[in-house]
Amino acid sequence: MSENMDSMLNENNNRISNGFLTSQIKYHKEFGPFARRPFTTWLIETTSETFGMKLGVAFVPVNFFLLFLSGILIYFLSICLKQNKQQGLFNMLCYFLTFSILFAFFPPVFSYDEPLQYCFILLSLLSFVQKKWVFYLVFFSLALVTRETTVLLLPALLIFLPGLKMASKKWFTLNRLRLSALIVLPVVFYGAFIAIYLWKHQLIGATKTEMISRYSCFLENFENTKNTVESLVSFFVSLGVPLYFAFLFLKGKDKNNFHQKFVYAFLLTVLINSPIVFVSSFARESRLFALPLFFLWPMVSQLFGKDLKILSSLKTYTQLLMKWKYLLPFLILNFLTYWFCFRYYQKLGLGENTYFAEYLFLSIFIITTHFLWSLSNRRQHS
């Protein structure tokens, strides 16, 4: 009993604990913001009852299966977007190597509803690409019920109108307005659902109180050095590398309208989602920053394949090491990165018993290496 109580109270669990997971499931049933997202909890409870599992134990097969399924859906969405099987598998690998996916159930990432939300979002995007609008309405509405933050994807979806490949100079056309209304229609369904659900379960008062108190999250995100570093690092490990390659792509000469739409959709969602996370949520929960990546995950190979291939070539590193002009900055930057990740970052008590510092180091290493190689290559051809 005491072991279970310790597990429930200690958020730094580094082992699977039935006591801790059970407490989280109950918390998601009782606390207003989570109680209005019933799907994942219902799946866990149903699995527990059907197979005679402990409630905390049932969390594991449900969410790990959903996470695996979301990876499969990334593959099928990649194929649907005219990529070959190798590219689809590569995109799926990049998805699973994303920080918020790789460390999905580590504290303080604490994924709960996200795996199911991701499955519904990806199913809705598959339907969107294939113009199966009834399925789109159903799956996007379900994604909204699973986690209401799904709504932040809608502005970026409008970028793809009137079609994935078509470029229209006229914004106000009858066809565009009709499709726009169709795309945002799930919000109406969700609004009706949440109004009835909150009223039936007497959660309206709790929801109002929770919404008012959310702004205190901003103060906590930046109230001291530790929290500030953790918040900014959380943003960086989630989006730093994708943002670097996205801006690099826009500066390139071989981009086309089809590819640009995905990058613009990603950047627009970053601009919408990130300030909301910093102001109204705990930024250290890095999964909250991952929403814009839905526009990159199924397109990584097409958008950034050439740049990522550079990082896997031995020639890239020999080119840097053979030139003093680039060797010195390379060594200095990596030394500073090492000091920040494995000395300063961990000295603050962050990333203990995890591989967060290693992931952070690798992320910065990727950016600095590619940047110096690009600088070297540009001057070589100038």
PDB file of N, CA and C in Angstrom, residues 297-351:
ATOM      1  N   TRP A 297       5.392  15.368 -40.507  1.00  0.00           N
ATOM      2  CA  TRP A 297       5.651  13.937 -40.342  1.00  0.00           C
ATOM      3  C   TRP A 297       5.419  13.120 -41.617  1.00  0.00           C
ATOM      4  N   PRO A 298       4.308  13.305 -42.337  1.00  0.00           N
ATOM      5  CA  PRO A 298       4.108  12.478 -43.534  1.00  0.00           C
ATOM      6  C   PRO A 298       4.860  12.978 -44.766  1.00  0.00           C
ATOM      7  N   MET A 299       5.664  14.068 -44.595  1.00  0.00           N
ATOM      8  CA  MET A 299       6.358  14.659 -45.738  1.00  0.00           C
ATOM      9  C   MET A 299       7.858  14.837 -45.497  1.00  0.00           C
ATOM     10  N   VAL A 300       8.379  14.307 -44.401  1.00  0.00           N
ATOM     11  CA  VAL A 300       9.783  14.536 -44.041  1.00  0.00           C
ATOM     12  C   VAL A 300      10.729  14.173 -45.174  1.00  0.00           C
ATOM     13  N   SER A 301      10.516  13.017 -45.752  1.00  0.00           N
ATOM     14  CA  SER A 301      11.435  12.535 -46.791  1.00  0.00           C
ATOM     15  C   SER A 301      11.450  13.450 -48.006  1.00  0.00           C
ATOM     16  N   GLN A 302      10.271  13.892 -48.445  1.00  0.00           N
ATOM     17  CA  GLN A 302      10.187  14.769 -49.614  1.00  0.00           C
ATOM     18  C   GLN A 302      10.719  16.164 -49.329  1.00  0.00           C
ATOM     19  N   LEU A 303      10.454  16.654 -48.134  1.00  0.00           N
ATOM     20  CA  LEU A 303      10.837  18.030 -47.810  1.00  0.00           C
ATOM     21  C   LEU A 303      12.305  18.155 -47.422  1.00  0.00           C
ATOM     22  N   PHE A 304      12.771  17.225 -46.582  1.00  0.00           N
ATOM     23  CA  PHE A 304      14.103  17.376 -45.970  1.00  0.00           C
ATOM     24  C   PHE A 304      15.033  16.194 -46.235  1.00  0.00           C
ATOM     25  N   GLY A 305      14.630  15.300 -47.126  1.00  0.00           N
ATOM     26  CA  GLY A 305      15.406  14.090 -47.374  1.00  0.00           C
ATOM     27  C   GLY A 305      16.855  14.366 -47.755  1.00  0.00           C
ATOM     28  N   LYS A 306      17.079  15.331 -48.639  1.00  0.00           N
ATOM     29  CA  LYS A 306      18.441  15.639 -49.087  1.00  0.00           C
ATOM     30  C   LYS A 306      19.293  16.191 -47.946  1.00  0.00           C
ATOM     31  N   ASP A 307      18.711  17.064 -47.142  1.00  0.00           N
ATOM     32  CA  ASP A 307      19.457  17.656 -46.029  1.00  0.00           C
ATOM     33  C   ASP A 307      19.793  16.616 -44.964  1.00  0.00           C
ATOM     34  N   LEU A 308      18.862  15.719 -44.692  1.00  0.00           N
ATOM     35  CA  LEU A 308      19.108  14.681 -43.695  1.00  0.00           C
ATOM     36  C   LEU A 308      20.145  13.669 -44.197  1.00  0.00           C
ATOM     37  N   LYS A 309      20.161  13.459 -45.507  1.00  0.00           N
ATOM     38  CA  LYS A 309      21.150  12.544 -46.080  1.00  0.00           C
ATOM     39  C   LYS A 309      22.565  13.091 -45.903  1.00  0.00           C
ATOM     40  N   ILE A 310      22.702  14.406 -45.956  1.00  0.00           N
ATOM     41  CA  ILE A 310      24.009  15.047 -45.753  1.00  0.00           C
ATOM     42  C   ILE A 310      24.572  14.681 -44.388  1.00  0.00           C
ATOM     43  N   LEU A 311      23.709  14.642 -43.371  1.00  0.00           N
ATOM     44  CA  LEU A 311      24.146  14.357 -42.007  1.00  0.00           C
ATOM     45  C   LEU A 311      24.576  12.910 -41.815  1.00  0.00           C
ATOM     46  N   SER A 312      24.146  12.026 -42.718  1.00  0.00           N
ATOM     47  CA  SER A 312      24.521  10.615 -42.602  1.00  0.00           C
ATOM     48  C   SER A 312      25.749  10.272 -43.440  1.00  0.00           C
ATOM     49  N   SER A 313      26.314  11.286 -44.107  1.00  0.00           N
ATOM     50  CA  SER A 313      27.483  11.062 -44.963  1.00  0.00           C
ATOM     51  C   SER A 313      28.782  11.382 -44.215  1.00  0.00           C
ATOM     52  N   LEU A 314      29.742  10.471 -44.298  1.00  0.00           N
ATOM     53  CA  LEU A 314      31.045  10.683 -43.665  1.00  0.00           C
ATOM     54  C   LEU A 314      31.768  11.868 -44.281  1.00  0.00           C
ATOM     55  N   LYS A 315      31.485  12.127 -45.553  1.00  0.00           N
ATOM     56  CA  LYS A 315      32.123  13.223 -46.270  1.00  0.00           C
ATOM     57  C   LYS A 315      31.812  14.570 -45.617  1.00  0.00           C
ATOM     58  N   THR A 316      30.628  14.706 -45.065  1.00  0.00           N
ATOM     59  CA  THR A 316      30.226  15.951 -44.400  1.00  0.00           C
ATOM     60  C   THR A 316      31.166  16.273 -43.249  1.00  0.00           C
ATOM     61  N   TYR A 317      31.482  15.274 -42.456  1.00  0.00           N
ATOM     62  CA  TYR A 317      32.298  15.492 -41.257  1.00  0.00           C
ATOM     63  C   TYR A 317      33.778  15.644 -41.608  1.00  0.00           C
ATOM     64  N   THR A 318      34.240  14.911 -42.607  1.00  0.00           N
ATOM     65  CA  THR A 318      35.642  15.065 -43.030  1.00  0.00           C
ATOM     66  C   THR A 318      35.862  16.445 -43.643  1.00  0.00           C
ATOM     67  N   GLN A 319      34.837  16.947 -44.337  1.00  0.00           N
ATOM     68  CA  GLN A 319      34.933  18.275 -44.942  1.00  0.00           C
ATOM     69  C   GLN A 319      35.085  19.348 -43.865  1.00  0.00           C
ATOM     70  N   LEU A 320      34.381  19.179 -42.741  1.00  0.00           N
ATOM     71  CA  LEU A 320      34.484  20.136 -41.647  1.00  0.00           C
ATOM     72  C   LEU A 320      35.801  19.991 -40.889  1.00  0.00           C
ATOM     73  N   LEU A 321      36.214  18.748 -40.678  1.00  0.00           N
ATOM     74  CA  LEU A 321      37.412  18.492 -39.879  1.00  0.00           C
ATOM     75  C   LEU A 321      38.698  18.816 -40.624  1.00  0.00           C
ATOM     76  N   MET A 322      38.625  18.858 -41.957  1.00  0.00           N
ATOM     77  CA  MET A 322      39.827  19.103 -42.759  1.00  0.00           C
ATOM     78  C   MET A 322      40.118  20.596 -42.929  1.00  0.00           C
ATOM     79  N   LYS A 323      39.178  21.436 -42.509  1.00  0.00           N
ATOM     80  CA  LYS A 323      39.369  22.872 -42.688  1.00  0.00           C
ATOM     81  C   LYS A 323      39.364  23.570 -41.335  1.00  0.00           C
ATOM     82  N   TRP A 324      40.471  24.215 -40.979  1.00  0.00           N
ATOM     83  CA  TRP A 324      40.583  24.890 -39.695  1.00  0.00           C
ATOM     84  C   TRP A 324      39.527  25.979 -39.540  1.00  0.00           C
ATOM     85  N   LYS A 325      39.165  26.566 -40.649  1.00  0.00           N
ATOM     86  CA  LYS A 325      38.194  27.658 -40.623  1.00  0.00           C
ATOM     87  C   LYS A 325      36.851  27.202 -40.062  1.00  0.00           C
ATOM     88  N   TYR A 326      36.531  25.918 -40.275  1.00  0.00           N
ATOM     89  CA  TYR A 326      35.269  25.367 -39.804  1.00  0.00           C
ATOM     90  C   TYR A 326      35.461  24.383 -38.657  1.00  0.00           C
ATOM     91  N   LEU A 327      36.644  23.825 -38.544  1.00  0.00           N
ATOM     92  CA  LEU A 327      36.920  22.883 -37.464  1.00  0.00           C
ATOM     93  C   LEU A 327      36.819  23.571 -36.100  1.00  0.00           C
ATOM     94  N   LEU A 328      37.412  24.757 -35.986  1.00  0.00           N
ATOM     95  CA  LEU A 328      37.413  25.454 -34.699  1.00  0.00           C
ATOM     96  C   LEU A 328      35.992  25.813 -34.240  1.00  0.00           C
ATOM     97  N   PRO A 329      35.168  26.443 -35.100  1.00  0.00           N
ATOM     98  CA  PRO A 329      33.776  26.706 -34.687  1.00  0.00           C
ATOM     99  C   PRO A 329      33.018  25.412 -34.363  1.00  0.00           C
ATOM    100  N   PHE A 330      33.295  24.365 -35.126  1.00  0.00           N
ATOM    101  CA  PHE A 330      32.641  23.064 -34.907  1.00  0.00           C
ATOM    102  C   PHE A 330      32.957  22.536 -33.508  1.00  0.00           C
ATOM    103  N   LEU A 331      34.231  22.583 -33.129  1.00  0.00           N
ATOM    104  CA  LEU A 331      34.651  22.088 -31.823  1.00  0.00           C
ATOM    105  C   LEU A 331      34.127  22.974 -30.693  1.00  0.00           C
ATOM    106  N   ILE A 332      34.209  24.301 -30.891  1.00  0.00           N
ATOM    107  CA  ILE A 332      33.747  25.228 -29.855  1.00  0.00           C
ATOM    108  C   ILE A 332      32.246  25.076 -29.619  1.00  0.00           C
ATOM    109  N   LEU A 333      31.477  25.021 -30.696  1.00  0.00           N
ATOM    110  CA  LEU A 333      30.029  24.900 -30.575  1.00  0.00           C
ATOM    111  C   LEU A 333      29.627  23.594 -29.897  1.00  0.00           C
ATOM    112  N   ASN A 334      30.329  22.530 -30.250  1.00  0.00           N
ATOM    113  CA  ASN A 334      29.996  21.239 -29.640  1.00  0.00           C
ATOM    114  C   ASN A 334      30.428  21.170 -28.178  1.00  0.00           C
ATOM    115  N   PHE A 335      31.522  21.860 -27.848  1.00  0.00           N
ATOM    116  CA  PHE A 335      31.945  21.920 -26.448  1.00  0.00           C
ATOM    117  C   PHE A 335      30.913  22.684 -25.618  1.00  0.00           C
ATOM    118  N   LEU A 336      30.445  23.822 -26.148  1.00  0.00           N
ATOM    119  CA  LEU A 336      29.436  24.616 -25.450  1.00  0.00           C
ATOM    120  C   LEU A 336      28.121  23.838 -25.320  1.00  0.00           C
ATOM    121  N   THR A 337      27.793  23.108 -26.372  1.00  0.00           N
ATOM    122  CA  THR A 337      26.590  22.274 -26.329  1.00  0.00           C
ATOM    123  C   THR A 337      26.710  21.203 -25.255  1.00  0.00           C
ATOM    124  N   TYR A 338      27.887  20.569 -25.198  1.00  0.00           N
ATOM    125  CA  TYR A 338      28.129  19.533 -24.184  1.00  0.00           C
ATOM    126  C   TYR A 338      28.011  20.130 -22.781  1.00  0.00           C
ATOM    127  N   TRP A 339      28.616  21.297 -22.581  1.00  0.00           N
ATOM    128  CA  TRP A 339      28.567  21.938 -21.267  1.00  0.00           C
ATOM    129  C   TRP A 339      27.122  22.258 -20.870  1.00  0.00           C
ATOM    130  N   PHE A 340      26.355  22.796 -21.819  1.00  0.00           N
ATOM    131  CA  PHE A 340      24.967  23.163 -21.516  1.00  0.00           C
ATOM    132  C   PHE A 340      24.121  21.925 -21.207  1.00  0.00           C
ATOM    133  N   CYS A 341      24.253  20.881 -22.023  1.00  0.00           N
ATOM    134  CA  CYS A 341      23.393  19.702 -21.891  1.00  0.00           C
ATOM    135  C   CYS A 341      23.750  18.841 -20.684  1.00  0.00           C
ATOM    136  N   PHE A 342      25.054  18.618 -20.473  1.00  0.00           N
ATOM    137  CA  PHE A 342      25.471  17.635 -19.471  1.00  0.00           C
ATOM    138  C   PHE A 342      26.023  18.255 -18.187  1.00  0.00           C
ATOM    139  N   ARG A 343      26.146  19.559 -18.175  1.00  0.00           N
ATOM    140  CA  ARG A 343      26.595  20.225 -16.959  1.00  0.00           C
ATOM    141  C   ARG A 343      25.505  21.180 -16.444  1.00  0.00           C
ATOM    142  N   TYR A 344      25.231  22.236 -17.191  1.00  0.00           N
ATOM    143  CA  TYR A 344      24.288  23.251 -16.733  1.00  0.00           C
ATOM    144  C   TYR A 344      22.861  22.698 -16.647  1.00  0.00           C
ATOM    145  N   TYR A 345      22.395  22.060 -17.711  1.00  0.00           N
ATOM    146  CA  TYR A 345      21.017  21.545 -17.777  1.00  0.00           C
ATOM    147  C   TYR A 345      20.748  20.542 -16.654  1.00  0.00           C
ATOM    148  N   GLN A 346      21.660  19.623 -16.458  1.00  0.00           N
ATOM    149  CA  GLN A 346      21.457  18.608 -15.430  1.00  0.00           C
ATOM    150  C   GLN A 346      21.710  19.159 -14.022  1.00  0.00           C
ATOM    151  N   LYS A 347      22.526  20.200 -13.931  1.00  0.00           N
ATOM    152  CA  LYS A 347      22.773  20.837 -12.636  1.00  0.00           C
ATOM    153  C   LYS A 347      21.491  21.460 -12.089  1.00  0.00           C
ATOM    154  N   LEU A 348      20.612  21.860 -12.973  1.00  0.00           N
ATOM    155  CA  LEU A 348      19.329  22.433 -12.562  1.00  0.00           C
ATOM    156  C   LEU A 348      18.340  21.371 -12.084  1.00  0.00           C
ATOM    157  N   GLY A 349      18.757  20.102 -12.211  1.00  0.00           N
ATOM    158  CA  GLY A 349      17.873  19.012 -11.796  1.00  0.00           C
ATOM    159  C   GLY A 349      16.913  18.584 -12.883  1.00  0.00           C
ATOM    160  N   LEU A 350      17.266  18.879 -14.149  1.00  0.00           N
ATOM    161  CA  LEU A 350      16.419  18.526 -15.289  1.00  0.00           C
ATOM    162  C   LEU A 350      16.985  17.310 -16.010  1.00  0.00           C
ATOM    163  N   GLY A 351      16.116  16.512 -16.553  1.00  0.00           N
ATOM    164  CA  GLY A 351      16.553  15.361 -17.343  1.00  0.00           C
ATOM    165  C   GLY A 351      17.221  14.264 -16.552  1.00  0.00           C
TER     166      GLY A 351
END
